[in-house]
């Protein structure tokens, strides 16, 4: 039921095949290729719940994704590995936030991109990584407003750079993570955008016993101020936030 109206029952089923191929050229180079189909059903939040500026859409259909990827793993040494990948995703019925109608809508889209990742183990206790992902996205079929065909998909940044390190010794583990998020558009017309920003997070974990751990997480540790919307007014992202977590395994 949505706002007092009954939503018709629907039954959805799908087969999602995937195939991959790995070829070890030598001790330092492994090549791979993969292709597959994926299926994402709209959630109950998409079809039944209205928010202040985002309405539900009970007519949403499942997303269908056909993906292709080729890449290579390069092992420069036992301590250093590099990943290089190129990918393409064709998406039918992409579910996105339509800022004009202020509700969930759908369109067909294509995502082309590549990924570079470098990992290195500095010492037995300290390891690090850096990852760069490039996304070139566009609507390939936008029936609600044909003028938006060819525009970029809202909220998906073109550039993402992530790097971090992990230090683990005895009962202590520390994870430090930095994230650069490039500019992205908020609306399908590509006239309103999110500004690029960089934030850093840290997590300290102490293993009190085999089954019990205590962790302190701090997001945006430098309390970076950045806007999530660029228009006639700005909406600012949360500042520094800390979490304390106790985990008990039974």
PDB file of C-alpha atoms in Angstrom, residues 4-233:
ATOM      1  CA  UNK A   4      -3.495   4.586   1.048  1.00  0.00           C
ATOM      2  CA  UNK A   5      -3.382   2.957  -2.421  1.00  0.00           C
ATOM      3  CA  UNK A   6      -2.792  -0.710  -2.996  1.00  0.00           C
ATOM      4  CA  UNK A   7       0.197  -1.591  -5.187  1.00  0.00           C
ATOM      5  CA  UNK A   8      -0.441  -4.585  -7.437  1.00  0.00           C
ATOM      6  CA  UNK A   9       1.501  -7.740  -6.690  1.00  0.00           C
ATOM      7  CA  UNK A  10       4.326  -8.464  -9.106  1.00  0.00           C
ATOM      8  CA  UNK A  11       6.466 -11.510  -9.627  1.00  0.00           C
ATOM      9  CA  UNK A  12       9.957 -11.000 -11.062  1.00  0.00           C
ATOM     10  CA  UNK A  13      12.465 -13.656 -12.075  1.00  0.00           C
ATOM     11  CA  UNK A  14      15.702 -13.542 -14.017  1.00  0.00           C
ATOM     12  CA  UNK A  15      18.751 -15.575 -14.993  1.00  0.00           C
ATOM     13  CA  UNK A  16      22.126 -13.811 -14.655  1.00  0.00           C
ATOM     14  CA  UNK A  17      24.828 -15.763 -16.513  1.00  0.00           C
ATOM     15  CA  UNK A  18      28.499 -14.815 -16.275  1.00  0.00           C
ATOM     16  CA  UNK A  19      31.638 -16.213 -17.880  1.00  0.00           C
ATOM     17  CA  UNK A  20      35.286 -15.350 -17.248  1.00  0.00           C
ATOM     18  CA  UNK A  21      38.637 -16.422 -18.679  1.00  0.00           C
ATOM     19  CA  UNK A  22      42.069 -16.163 -17.029  1.00  0.00           C
ATOM     20  CA  UNK A  23      45.374 -16.707 -18.796  1.00  0.00           C
ATOM     21  CA  UNK A  24      48.665 -16.788 -16.880  1.00  0.00           C
ATOM     22  CA  UNK A  25      51.161 -15.535 -19.432  1.00  0.00           C
ATOM     23  CA  UNK A  26      54.097 -15.981 -17.061  1.00  0.00           C
ATOM     24  CA  UNK A  27      54.901 -15.690 -13.369  1.00  0.00           C
ATOM     25  CA  UNK A  28      54.341 -11.917 -13.464  1.00  0.00           C
ATOM     26  CA  UNK A  29      51.420 -11.399 -15.863  1.00  0.00           C
ATOM     27  CA  UNK A  30      47.855 -12.749 -15.687  1.00  0.00           C
ATOM     28  CA  UNK A  31      45.325 -11.661 -18.310  1.00  0.00           C
ATOM     29  CA  UNK A  32      41.570 -11.972 -17.892  1.00  0.00           C
ATOM     30  CA  UNK A  33      38.292 -11.262 -19.647  1.00  0.00           C
ATOM     31  CA  UNK A  34      34.733 -11.518 -18.413  1.00  0.00           C
ATOM     32  CA  UNK A  35      31.195 -10.949 -19.652  1.00  0.00           C
ATOM     33  CA  UNK A  36      27.889 -11.340 -17.935  1.00  0.00           C
ATOM     34  CA  UNK A  37      24.393 -10.150 -17.211  1.00  0.00           C
ATOM     35  CA  UNK A  38      23.083  -8.728 -13.957  1.00  0.00           C
ATOM     36  CA  UNK A  39      19.618  -7.984 -12.658  1.00  0.00           C
ATOM     37  CA  UNK A  40      18.602  -5.408 -10.037  1.00  0.00           C
ATOM     38  CA  UNK A  41      15.019  -5.340  -8.851  1.00  0.00           C
ATOM     39  CA  UNK A  42      13.622  -1.997  -7.624  1.00  0.00           C
ATOM     40  CA  UNK A  43      13.513  -1.858  -3.840  1.00  0.00           C
ATOM     41  CA  UNK A  44      10.485  -1.256  -1.681  1.00  0.00           C
ATOM     42  CA  UNK A  45      11.926   2.220  -1.018  1.00  0.00           C
ATOM     43  CA  UNK A  46      11.851   2.954  -4.783  1.00  0.00           C
ATOM     44  CA  UNK A  47       8.259   1.889  -5.370  1.00  0.00           C
ATOM     45  CA  UNK A  48       6.393   2.537  -2.120  1.00  0.00           C
ATOM     46  CA  UNK A  49       7.877   5.324   0.023  1.00  0.00           C
ATOM     47  CA  UNK A  50       7.756   9.064  -0.654  1.00  0.00           C
ATOM     48  CA  UNK A  51      10.356  11.467   0.698  1.00  0.00           C
ATOM     49  CA  UNK A  52      10.320  15.259   0.897  1.00  0.00           C
ATOM     50  CA  UNK A  53      11.909  15.794  -2.544  1.00  0.00           C
ATOM     51  CA  UNK A  54      11.799  12.284  -3.956  1.00  0.00           C
ATOM     52  CA  UNK A  55       8.601  10.394  -4.712  1.00  0.00           C
ATOM     53  CA  UNK A  56       8.094   6.674  -5.192  1.00  0.00           C
ATOM     54  CA  UNK A  57       7.262   5.135  -8.572  1.00  0.00           C
ATOM     55  CA  UNK A  58       5.263   1.907  -8.474  1.00  0.00           C
ATOM     56  CA  UNK A  59       5.770   1.383 -12.227  1.00  0.00           C
ATOM     57  CA  UNK A  60       9.530   0.861 -12.030  1.00  0.00           C
ATOM     58  CA  UNK A  61      10.899  -2.152 -13.892  1.00  0.00           C
ATOM     59  CA  UNK A  62      14.027  -4.148 -12.975  1.00  0.00           C
ATOM     60  CA  UNK A  63      17.402  -2.913 -14.168  1.00  0.00           C
ATOM     61  CA  UNK A  64      19.126  -5.238 -16.636  1.00  0.00           C
ATOM     62  CA  UNK A  65      22.894  -4.872 -17.019  1.00  0.00           C
ATOM     63  CA  UNK A  66      25.203  -6.422 -19.602  1.00  0.00           C
ATOM     64  CA  UNK A  67      28.835  -6.009 -18.597  1.00  0.00           C
ATOM     65  CA  UNK A  68      32.192  -6.639 -20.268  1.00  0.00           C
ATOM     66  CA  UNK A  69      35.661  -6.328 -18.773  1.00  0.00           C
ATOM     67  CA  UNK A  70      39.208  -7.090 -19.849  1.00  0.00           C
ATOM     68  CA  UNK A  71      42.288  -6.562 -17.758  1.00  0.00           C
ATOM     69  CA  UNK A  72      45.591  -7.735 -16.397  1.00  0.00           C
ATOM     70  CA  UNK A  73      47.262  -8.394 -13.054  1.00  0.00           C
ATOM     71  CA  UNK A  74      50.954  -7.532 -13.024  1.00  0.00           C
ATOM     72  CA  UNK A  75      53.221  -8.819 -10.252  1.00  0.00           C
ATOM     73  CA  UNK A  76      56.371  -6.732 -10.163  1.00  0.00           C
ATOM     74  CA  UNK A  77      57.552  -8.532  -7.010  1.00  0.00           C
ATOM     75  CA  UNK A  78      56.020 -10.690  -4.262  1.00  0.00           C
ATOM     76  CA  UNK A  79      55.202  -7.440  -2.461  1.00  0.00           C
ATOM     77  CA  UNK A  80      53.879  -5.374  -5.378  1.00  0.00           C
ATOM     78  CA  UNK A  81      50.877  -5.981  -7.648  1.00  0.00           C
ATOM     79  CA  UNK A  82      49.135  -3.822 -10.231  1.00  0.00           C
ATOM     80  CA  UNK A  83      45.691  -4.190 -11.801  1.00  0.00           C
ATOM     81  CA  UNK A  84      44.695  -2.630 -15.131  1.00  0.00           C
ATOM     82  CA  UNK A  85      41.120  -3.032 -16.396  1.00  0.00           C
ATOM     83  CA  UNK A  86      38.807  -1.633 -19.061  1.00  0.00           C
ATOM     84  CA  UNK A  87      35.047  -2.113 -18.707  1.00  0.00           C
ATOM     85  CA  UNK A  88      31.749  -1.414 -20.417  1.00  0.00           C
ATOM     86  CA  UNK A  89      28.252  -1.686 -18.948  1.00  0.00           C
ATOM     87  CA  UNK A  90      25.031  -1.401 -20.937  1.00  0.00           C
ATOM     88  CA  UNK A  91      22.100  -0.716 -18.613  1.00  0.00           C
ATOM     89  CA  UNK A  92      18.432  -1.058 -19.537  1.00  0.00           C
ATOM     90  CA  UNK A  93      15.884   0.597 -17.228  1.00  0.00           C
ATOM     91  CA  UNK A  94      18.488   2.342 -15.085  1.00  0.00           C
ATOM     92  CA  UNK A  95      16.802   3.576 -11.893  1.00  0.00           C
ATOM     93  CA  UNK A  96      17.835   7.140 -11.083  1.00  0.00           C
ATOM     94  CA  UNK A  97      16.584  10.203  -9.229  1.00  0.00           C
ATOM     95  CA  UNK A  98      14.645  12.476 -11.591  1.00  0.00           C
ATOM     96  CA  UNK A  99      15.023  15.969 -10.126  1.00  0.00           C
ATOM     97  CA  UNK A 100      12.492  17.511 -12.542  1.00  0.00           C
ATOM     98  CA  UNK A 101       9.605  15.252 -11.552  1.00  0.00           C
ATOM     99  CA  UNK A 102      11.095  14.686  -8.095  1.00  0.00           C
ATOM    100  CA  UNK A 103      10.650  10.938  -8.202  1.00  0.00           C
ATOM    101  CA  UNK A 104      12.441   7.758  -9.257  1.00  0.00           C
ATOM    102  CA  UNK A 105      12.513   7.295 -13.043  1.00  0.00           C
ATOM    103  CA  UNK A 106      14.201   5.028 -15.585  1.00  0.00           C
ATOM    104  CA  UNK A 107      16.259   5.339 -18.754  1.00  0.00           C
ATOM    105  CA  UNK A 108      18.782   3.310 -20.752  1.00  0.00           C
ATOM    106  CA  UNK A 109      22.447   4.131 -20.214  1.00  0.00           C
ATOM    107  CA  UNK A 110      25.999   3.161 -21.082  1.00  0.00           C
ATOM    108  CA  UNK A 111      29.068   3.265 -18.839  1.00  0.00           C
ATOM    109  CA  UNK A 112      32.598   3.085 -20.258  1.00  0.00           C
ATOM    110  CA  UNK A 113      35.659   3.286 -18.093  1.00  0.00           C
ATOM    111  CA  UNK A 114      38.948   1.967 -16.857  1.00  0.00           C
ATOM    112  CA  UNK A 115      40.537   1.169 -13.504  1.00  0.00           C
ATOM    113  CA  UNK A 116      44.126   1.300 -12.295  1.00  0.00           C
ATOM    114  CA  UNK A 117      45.131  -0.152  -8.936  1.00  0.00           C
ATOM    115  CA  UNK A 118      48.504  -0.489  -7.253  1.00  0.00           C
ATOM    116  CA  UNK A 119      49.137  -2.488  -4.053  1.00  0.00           C
ATOM    117  CA  UNK A 120      52.352  -2.777  -2.077  1.00  0.00           C
ATOM    118  CA  UNK A 121      53.374  -4.473   1.169  1.00  0.00           C
ATOM    119  CA  UNK A 122      56.018  -2.244   2.758  1.00  0.00           C
ATOM    120  CA  UNK A 123      56.645  -4.386   5.813  1.00  0.00           C
ATOM    121  CA  UNK A 124      54.948  -7.439   7.357  1.00  0.00           C
ATOM    122  CA  UNK A 125      52.792  -4.990   9.340  1.00  0.00           C
ATOM    123  CA  UNK A 126      52.228  -2.182   6.819  1.00  0.00           C
ATOM    124  CA  UNK A 127      50.537  -2.360   3.398  1.00  0.00           C
ATOM    125  CA  UNK A 128      49.033   0.241   1.116  1.00  0.00           C
ATOM    126  CA  UNK A 129      47.092   0.739  -2.103  1.00  0.00           C
ATOM    127  CA  UNK A 130      45.993   3.408  -4.568  1.00  0.00           C
ATOM    128  CA  UNK A 131      43.083   3.084  -6.999  1.00  0.00           C
ATOM    129  CA  UNK A 132      41.894   5.364  -9.799  1.00  0.00           C
ATOM    130  CA  UNK A 133      38.606   4.772 -11.632  1.00  0.00           C
ATOM    131  CA  UNK A 134      37.356   6.710 -14.660  1.00  0.00           C
ATOM    132  CA  UNK A 135      33.673   6.571 -15.642  1.00  0.00           C
ATOM    133  CA  UNK A 136      32.326   7.966 -18.909  1.00  0.00           C
ATOM    134  CA  UNK A 137      28.543   7.686 -18.557  1.00  0.00           C
ATOM    135  CA  UNK A 138      25.647   8.742 -20.742  1.00  0.00           C
ATOM    136  CA  UNK A 139      21.946   8.214 -21.269  1.00  0.00           C
ATOM    137  CA  UNK A 140      21.518   6.272 -24.510  1.00  0.00           C
ATOM    138  CA  UNK A 141      17.713   6.417 -24.485  1.00  0.00           C
ATOM    139  CA  UNK A 142      15.805   8.989 -22.483  1.00  0.00           C
ATOM    140  CA  UNK A 143      12.134   8.720 -23.441  1.00  0.00           C
ATOM    141  CA  UNK A 144      10.816  11.225 -20.862  1.00  0.00           C
ATOM    142  CA  UNK A 145      12.917  14.047 -22.355  1.00  0.00           C
ATOM    143  CA  UNK A 146      14.796  13.165 -25.575  1.00  0.00           C
ATOM    144  CA  UNK A 147      16.981  16.273 -25.201  1.00  0.00           C
ATOM    145  CA  UNK A 148      18.703  14.506 -22.268  1.00  0.00           C
ATOM    146  CA  UNK A 149      19.899  11.636 -24.455  1.00  0.00           C
ATOM    147  CA  UNK A 150      23.701  11.755 -24.431  1.00  0.00           C
ATOM    148  CA  UNK A 151      23.872  13.539 -21.075  1.00  0.00           C
ATOM    149  CA  UNK A 152      25.808  12.123 -18.150  1.00  0.00           C
ATOM    150  CA  UNK A 153      24.122   9.971 -15.510  1.00  0.00           C
ATOM    151  CA  UNK A 154      23.369  12.008 -12.364  1.00  0.00           C
ATOM    152  CA  UNK A 155      25.416  11.444  -9.173  1.00  0.00           C
ATOM    153  CA  UNK A 156      28.102   9.348 -10.952  1.00  0.00           C
ATOM    154  CA  UNK A 157      31.492  11.152 -10.845  1.00  0.00           C
ATOM    155  CA  UNK A 158      33.865  10.916 -13.786  1.00  0.00           C
ATOM    156  CA  UNK A 159      36.957  10.596 -11.589  1.00  0.00           C
ATOM    157  CA  UNK A 160      37.423   8.712  -8.342  1.00  0.00           C
ATOM    158  CA  UNK A 161      40.765   8.334  -6.579  1.00  0.00           C
ATOM    159  CA  UNK A 162      41.061   6.203  -3.453  1.00  0.00           C
ATOM    160  CA  UNK A 163      44.194   5.403  -1.498  1.00  0.00           C
ATOM    161  CA  UNK A 164      44.965   4.045   1.914  1.00  0.00           C
ATOM    162  CA  UNK A 165      47.154   1.981   4.161  1.00  0.00           C
ATOM    163  CA  UNK A 166      46.707  -0.683   6.813  1.00  0.00           C
ATOM    164  CA  UNK A 167      48.964  -1.219   9.808  1.00  0.00           C
ATOM    165  CA  UNK A 168      48.370  -4.399  11.817  1.00  0.00           C
ATOM    166  CA  UNK A 169      50.456  -5.530  14.762  1.00  0.00           C
ATOM    167  CA  UNK A 170      49.543  -7.680  17.732  1.00  0.00           C
ATOM    168  CA  UNK A 171      45.940  -6.825  18.668  1.00  0.00           C
ATOM    169  CA  UNK A 172      45.832  -3.455  16.905  1.00  0.00           C
ATOM    170  CA  UNK A 173      44.774  -2.720  13.312  1.00  0.00           C
ATOM    171  CA  UNK A 174      44.680   0.788  11.871  1.00  0.00           C
ATOM    172  CA  UNK A 175      43.134   1.667   8.508  1.00  0.00           C
ATOM    173  CA  UNK A 176      43.636   5.092   6.942  1.00  0.00           C
ATOM    174  CA  UNK A 177      41.639   5.915   3.800  1.00  0.00           C
ATOM    175  CA  UNK A 178      41.625   8.964   1.511  1.00  0.00           C
ATOM    176  CA  UNK A 179      38.949   9.554  -1.104  1.00  0.00           C
ATOM    177  CA  UNK A 180      38.857  12.091  -3.941  1.00  0.00           C
ATOM    178  CA  UNK A 181      35.453  12.323  -5.658  1.00  0.00           C
ATOM    179  CA  UNK A 182      35.307  14.303  -8.889  1.00  0.00           C
ATOM    180  CA  UNK A 183      32.521  16.576 -10.053  1.00  0.00           C
ATOM    181  CA  UNK A 184      29.188  14.919 -10.820  1.00  0.00           C
ATOM    182  CA  UNK A 185      25.818  16.212 -11.973  1.00  0.00           C
ATOM    183  CA  UNK A 186      22.725  16.088  -9.791  1.00  0.00           C
ATOM    184  CA  UNK A 187      20.084  16.361 -12.520  1.00  0.00           C
ATOM    185  CA  UNK A 188      19.516  14.681 -15.874  1.00  0.00           C
ATOM    186  CA  UNK A 189      19.795  18.020 -17.735  1.00  0.00           C
ATOM    187  CA  UNK A 190      23.382  18.311 -16.410  1.00  0.00           C
ATOM    188  CA  UNK A 191      22.834  21.878 -15.187  1.00  0.00           C
ATOM    189  CA  UNK A 192      23.226  21.291 -11.426  1.00  0.00           C
ATOM    190  CA  UNK A 193      26.339  19.643 -10.067  1.00  0.00           C
ATOM    191  CA  UNK A 194      28.151  18.317  -7.029  1.00  0.00           C
ATOM    192  CA  UNK A 195      31.554  19.863  -6.379  1.00  0.00           C
ATOM    193  CA  UNK A 196      34.680  17.710  -6.298  1.00  0.00           C
ATOM    194  CA  UNK A 197      36.053  17.036  -2.842  1.00  0.00           C
ATOM    195  CA  UNK A 198      38.582  15.059  -0.829  1.00  0.00           C
ATOM    196  CA  UNK A 199      37.967  13.461   2.551  1.00  0.00           C
ATOM    197  CA  UNK A 200      39.986  11.156   4.779  1.00  0.00           C
ATOM    198  CA  UNK A 201      38.721   8.483   7.179  1.00  0.00           C
ATOM    199  CA  UNK A 202      40.439   6.409   9.843  1.00  0.00           C
ATOM    200  CA  UNK A 203      39.488   3.272  11.768  1.00  0.00           C
ATOM    201  CA  UNK A 204      41.285   1.809  14.783  1.00  0.00           C
ATOM    202  CA  UNK A 205      40.407  -1.716  15.803  1.00  0.00           C
ATOM    203  CA  UNK A 206      41.514  -3.516  18.976  1.00  0.00           C
ATOM    204  CA  UNK A 207      41.013  -7.280  19.270  1.00  0.00           C
ATOM    205  CA  UNK A 208      40.086  -7.732  22.916  1.00  0.00           C
ATOM    206  CA  UNK A 209      39.829 -11.498  22.429  1.00  0.00           C
ATOM    207  CA  UNK A 210      39.355 -14.025  19.639  1.00  0.00           C
ATOM    208  CA  UNK A 211      35.644 -13.196  19.383  1.00  0.00           C
ATOM    209  CA  UNK A 212      35.475  -9.643  20.726  1.00  0.00           C
ATOM    210  CA  UNK A 213      36.753  -6.413  19.186  1.00  0.00           C
ATOM    211  CA  UNK A 214      36.365  -2.706  19.820  1.00  0.00           C
ATOM    212  CA  UNK A 215      36.664  -0.190  16.980  1.00  0.00           C
ATOM    213  CA  UNK A 216      36.739   3.585  16.687  1.00  0.00           C
ATOM    214  CA  UNK A 217      35.933   5.062  13.265  1.00  0.00           C
ATOM    215  CA  UNK A 218      36.259   8.727  12.328  1.00  0.00           C
ATOM    216  CA  UNK A 219      34.894   9.881   8.978  1.00  0.00           C
ATOM    217  CA  UNK A 220      36.147  13.143   7.468  1.00  0.00           C
ATOM    218  CA  UNK A 221      38.891  13.414  10.067  1.00  0.00           C
ATOM    219  CA  UNK A 222      39.985  16.869   8.859  1.00  0.00           C
ATOM    220  CA  UNK A 223      36.378  18.158   9.088  1.00  0.00           C
ATOM    221  CA  UNK A 224      36.448  19.128   5.407  1.00  0.00           C
ATOM    222  CA  UNK A 225      33.642  21.496   4.377  1.00  0.00           C
ATOM    223  CA  UNK A 226      32.287  20.806   0.911  1.00  0.00           C
ATOM    224  CA  UNK A 227      29.021  21.267  -0.939  1.00  0.00           C
ATOM    225  CA  UNK A 228      26.974  18.395  -2.297  1.00  0.00           C
ATOM    226  CA  UNK A 229      25.009  20.696  -4.562  1.00  0.00           C
ATOM    227  CA  UNK A 230      25.914  23.698  -6.688  1.00  0.00           C
ATOM    228  CA  UNK A 231      22.887  25.785  -7.609  1.00  0.00           C
ATOM    229  CA  UNK A 232      21.313  28.904  -6.173  1.00  0.00           C
ATOM    230  CA  UNK A 233      22.174  27.490  -2.771  1.00  0.00           C
TER     231      UNK A 233
END
